[in-house]
XYZ file of C-alpha atoms in Angstrom:
257
model
C -2.154 27.057 -15.605
C -2.671 24.091 -17.488
C -0.559 20.946 -17.869
C -1.510 18.458 -20.538
C 0.462 15.249 -20.669
C -0.913 12.701 -23.647
C 1.044 9.721 -24.363
C 1.121 5.737 -24.963
C 3.332 3.171 -23.217
C 4.023 0.077 -25.632
C 3.958 -2.495 -23.372
C 5.081 -6.322 -23.687
C 2.690 -9.024 -21.843
C 3.178 -12.769 -22.635
C 4.812 -12.218 -25.911
C 2.096 -9.554 -27.414
C 2.473 -5.994 -27.694
C -0.255 -3.817 -25.596
C -0.373 -0.132 -26.052
C -1.431 1.474 -22.952
C -2.606 5.098 -22.018
C -0.262 7.544 -20.266
C -2.640 10.273 -20.287
C -2.365 13.335 -17.235
C -4.122 16.513 -17.282
C -3.342 19.171 -14.369
C -5.632 22.774 -13.913
C -4.122 25.271 -11.878
C -7.025 27.116 -10.029
C -4.479 28.486 -7.881
C -1.114 28.487 -8.149
C 0.071 24.895 -6.677
C -2.397 25.472 -3.983
C -5.659 24.287 -5.708
C -5.095 21.464 -8.721
C -7.762 19.954 -10.594
C -6.087 16.822 -12.076
C -7.343 13.748 -14.048
C -5.805 10.807 -15.763
C -5.986 7.790 -17.809
C -3.280 5.740 -17.030
C -2.323 1.676 -17.613
C 0.625 -0.134 -17.079
C 1.333 -3.883 -16.606
C 2.547 -5.298 -13.092
C 4.875 -8.639 -13.465
C 3.672 -10.769 -10.756
C 6.836 -12.436 -10.031
C 7.574 -15.203 -7.487
C 9.206 -12.352 -5.577
C 6.636 -10.142 -5.694
C 3.536 -12.635 -4.944
C 5.529 -13.667 -1.658
C 6.146 -10.006 -0.687
C 2.464 -9.663 -0.465
C 1.827 -13.409 1.129
C 4.418 -15.238 2.711
C 2.442 -18.101 2.818
C 1.771 -19.066 -0.640
C 1.934 -22.335 -2.316
C 4.399 -22.586 -4.986
C 2.234 -21.094 -8.224
C 1.241 -23.455 -10.914
C 1.804 -20.918 -13.482
C 3.180 -16.915 -13.998
C 0.783 -14.090 -15.077
C 0.968 -10.529 -15.037
C -1.404 -8.087 -14.008
C -2.926 -5.046 -16.598
C -3.721 -2.434 -14.440
C -6.117 0.339 -16.092
C -7.300 3.476 -14.123
C -9.504 6.493 -15.176
C -9.465 8.829 -12.148
C -10.036 12.971 -11.379
C -9.557 14.833 -8.270
C -7.868 17.952 -6.441
C -4.621 18.432 -5.044
C -2.475 20.787 -3.719
C 0.133 22.425 -1.037
C -0.301 25.068 1.032
C 2.124 27.285 3.003
C 5.030 24.768 1.683
C 4.350 22.796 4.579
C 0.570 20.847 4.264
C -0.161 19.097 1.240
C -2.989 17.020 0.271
C -4.653 14.880 -2.582
C -8.575 13.436 -2.905
C -9.619 11.640 -6.145
C -11.721 8.830 -7.442
C -12.054 6.633 -10.482
C -12.773 3.736 -12.178
C -9.923 0.649 -11.675
C -9.857 -2.222 -13.650
C -7.434 -5.072 -13.203
C -7.017 -7.885 -15.797
C -5.245 -11.398 -14.639
C -5.437 -10.082 -10.935
C -3.533 -12.805 -8.264
C -5.972 -13.885 -5.547
C -5.022 -16.069 -2.710
C -7.313 -19.066 -1.015
C -6.388 -21.783 1.428
C -9.763 -23.445 1.366
C -7.779 -26.677 -0.213
C -5.304 -26.697 2.200
C -5.315 -24.522 5.228
C -1.572 -24.062 5.835
C -0.890 -22.581 2.301
C -2.641 -20.700 0.081
C -2.948 -21.012 -3.650
C -2.225 -18.209 -6.236
C -5.512 -17.620 -8.168
C -5.867 -15.812 -11.410
C -8.899 -13.625 -11.434
C -9.504 -12.853 -15.424
C -11.022 -9.169 -14.596
C -11.849 -7.435 -11.480
C -13.343 -3.864 -11.477
C -14.020 -1.093 -8.881
C -14.418 2.138 -8.300
C -11.255 3.592 -6.117
C -11.010 6.360 -3.909
C -8.097 7.611 -2.543
C -7.738 10.726 -0.173
C -4.186 11.689 1.307
C -2.534 14.041 2.991
C 0.622 15.269 4.619
C 2.510 18.392 6.964
C 6.340 18.909 6.899
C 8.220 20.903 9.435
C 11.289 21.970 8.809
C 12.661 18.131 8.916
C 11.885 18.286 12.346
C 8.114 16.665 12.271
C 6.913 14.586 9.586
C 2.971 13.468 9.509
C 1.244 11.728 6.955
C -1.976 9.969 6.747
C -3.834 7.946 3.546
C -6.918 6.163 2.650
C -8.015 4.196 0.037
C -11.588 2.348 -0.888
C -12.579 0.164 -3.148
C -15.846 -0.706 -4.327
C -15.749 -3.636 -6.467
C -18.577 -3.596 -9.187
C -17.677 -6.418 -11.402
C -15.584 -9.774 -10.830
C -15.227 -12.324 -13.874
C -14.031 -15.893 -12.337
C -14.125 -16.074 -8.654
C -16.811 -15.460 -6.569
C -15.426 -12.823 -4.424
C -11.883 -10.738 -4.501
C -10.414 -12.865 -2.038
C -7.798 -11.304 0.573
C -8.183 -8.092 -1.408
C -8.554 -5.510 1.226
C -11.161 -3.397 0.547
C -11.024 -0.331 2.835
C -7.406 0.558 3.889
C -6.048 3.644 6.415
C -2.156 4.283 6.667
C -0.773 7.040 9.062
C 2.721 7.829 10.172
C 4.583 10.303 12.470
C 8.353 11.263 12.462
C 9.767 13.893 15.135
C 13.284 14.735 15.879
C 12.650 16.822 19.031
C 17.025 17.023 18.923
C 19.395 15.961 17.036
C 19.945 13.103 18.949
C 16.238 11.751 19.314
C 13.763 10.527 17.050
C 9.914 9.615 17.713
C 8.193 7.766 15.723
C 4.525 6.286 15.451
C 2.559 4.287 12.944
C -1.448 3.630 12.423
C -2.347 0.492 10.143
C -6.633 -0.067 10.061
C -8.323 -1.851 7.615
C -11.625 -3.462 6.893
C -11.128 -7.500 7.002
C -10.890 -9.354 3.410
C -12.786 -11.827 2.079
C -12.032 -15.294 2.140
C -13.089 -18.813 0.621
C -15.000 -20.920 2.474
C -16.831 -24.444 1.924
C -20.489 -22.973 1.344
C -19.760 -19.371 0.205
C -17.310 -16.445 1.215
C -16.673 -14.956 4.728
C -14.985 -11.817 5.796
C -12.183 -11.035 8.110
C -12.613 -9.141 11.324
C -11.634 -5.480 10.635
C -7.547 -4.201 12.003
C -6.844 -1.666 14.111
C -2.978 -1.631 14.843
C -0.942 0.946 16.261
C 2.966 1.173 17.262
C 5.301 3.556 18.401
C 8.759 3.511 19.295
C 11.975 5.783 19.893
C 15.728 6.039 18.811
C 18.640 7.575 20.402
C 21.744 8.112 18.731
C 24.464 7.905 21.437
C 27.202 8.427 19.095
C 27.654 9.378 15.427
C 27.697 5.585 14.505
C 25.854 3.887 17.036
C 22.054 4.261 18.076
C 19.837 2.329 20.528
C 16.352 2.110 19.474
C 13.100 0.281 21.147
C 9.412 0.431 19.743
C 6.100 -1.101 20.857
C 3.873 -2.929 18.423
C 0.023 -3.848 18.488
C -0.144 -1.402 21.157
C -3.802 -2.326 22.144
C -3.183 -5.848 22.051
C -5.550 -6.614 19.198
C -5.163 -9.929 17.593
C -6.199 -10.041 13.725
C -5.694 -11.823 10.731
C -4.452 -10.422 7.564
C -4.474 -13.796 6.025
C -6.910 -16.403 7.008
C -5.633 -18.759 9.521
C -2.280 -16.724 10.305
C -3.030 -14.888 13.702
C -0.943 -11.910 14.100
C 1.282 -11.236 17.473
C -0.416 -9.156 20.007
C 1.222 -6.899 22.269
C 4.938 -6.890 21.717
C 8.649 -4.831 22.429
C 11.483 -4.774 20.549
C 14.675 -2.975 21.101
C 18.001 -3.352 19.450
C 21.476 -1.447 18.649
C 21.724 0.100 15.361
C 25.402 0.557 13.673
C 25.949 2.821 10.723
C 29.688 2.229 9.377
C 30.553 5.753 8.002
C 31.957 5.323 4.568
C 33.551 8.840 4.443
C 37.447 8.711 4.249
C 38.708 11.366 6.339
């Protein structure tokens, strides 16, 4: 009923060796159904140019390259019910050293990559999923960050404080796949002349369908931003409103008969 992993993770960061914790404790109150969990983990993330562009495609060339050391201490409960429903709820303390922030205050068309020395937060997370015979899959996840300490700048610029994501996949027949995705978050802070402002909240719902006309050919279509809500994930870069996309998917079978 009790599982303990107590280890360390030696890591090189900017030419210096760091010994990071890797501790996990699981206690099964009811086998697999109710598990009390706690952990103390840390890792170093390399903020390569490829990674930064994947987060924000509108950045200027960074002045320097730096890594982020992420440490989290958490506790919560998780489990699986009836082999179909899984859940996890946890909360804890999160510290990020050398976190990249993004600001387009100096040049509105491009974002400067700034190095925040230390950002501290309470991090709450809840997620759930439901799977039914590979025909139906639904999941949802929510992250909430309550920032409690910051060392270098006046705000966690363009870091989303509250985010909800949900996904649904339904295959009613062998040839048809129906899907839907929801993205919602509280707008992030951004730097302005006098102080820090916040972008508006976001609610973006998408839905689509794929139909397999042949084992190698499928046609698909999807409706994006169904409620036609224009928003900005990044300051001065508005999203598209309601739009429709369609296409043909070709699958090249690698098997030789």
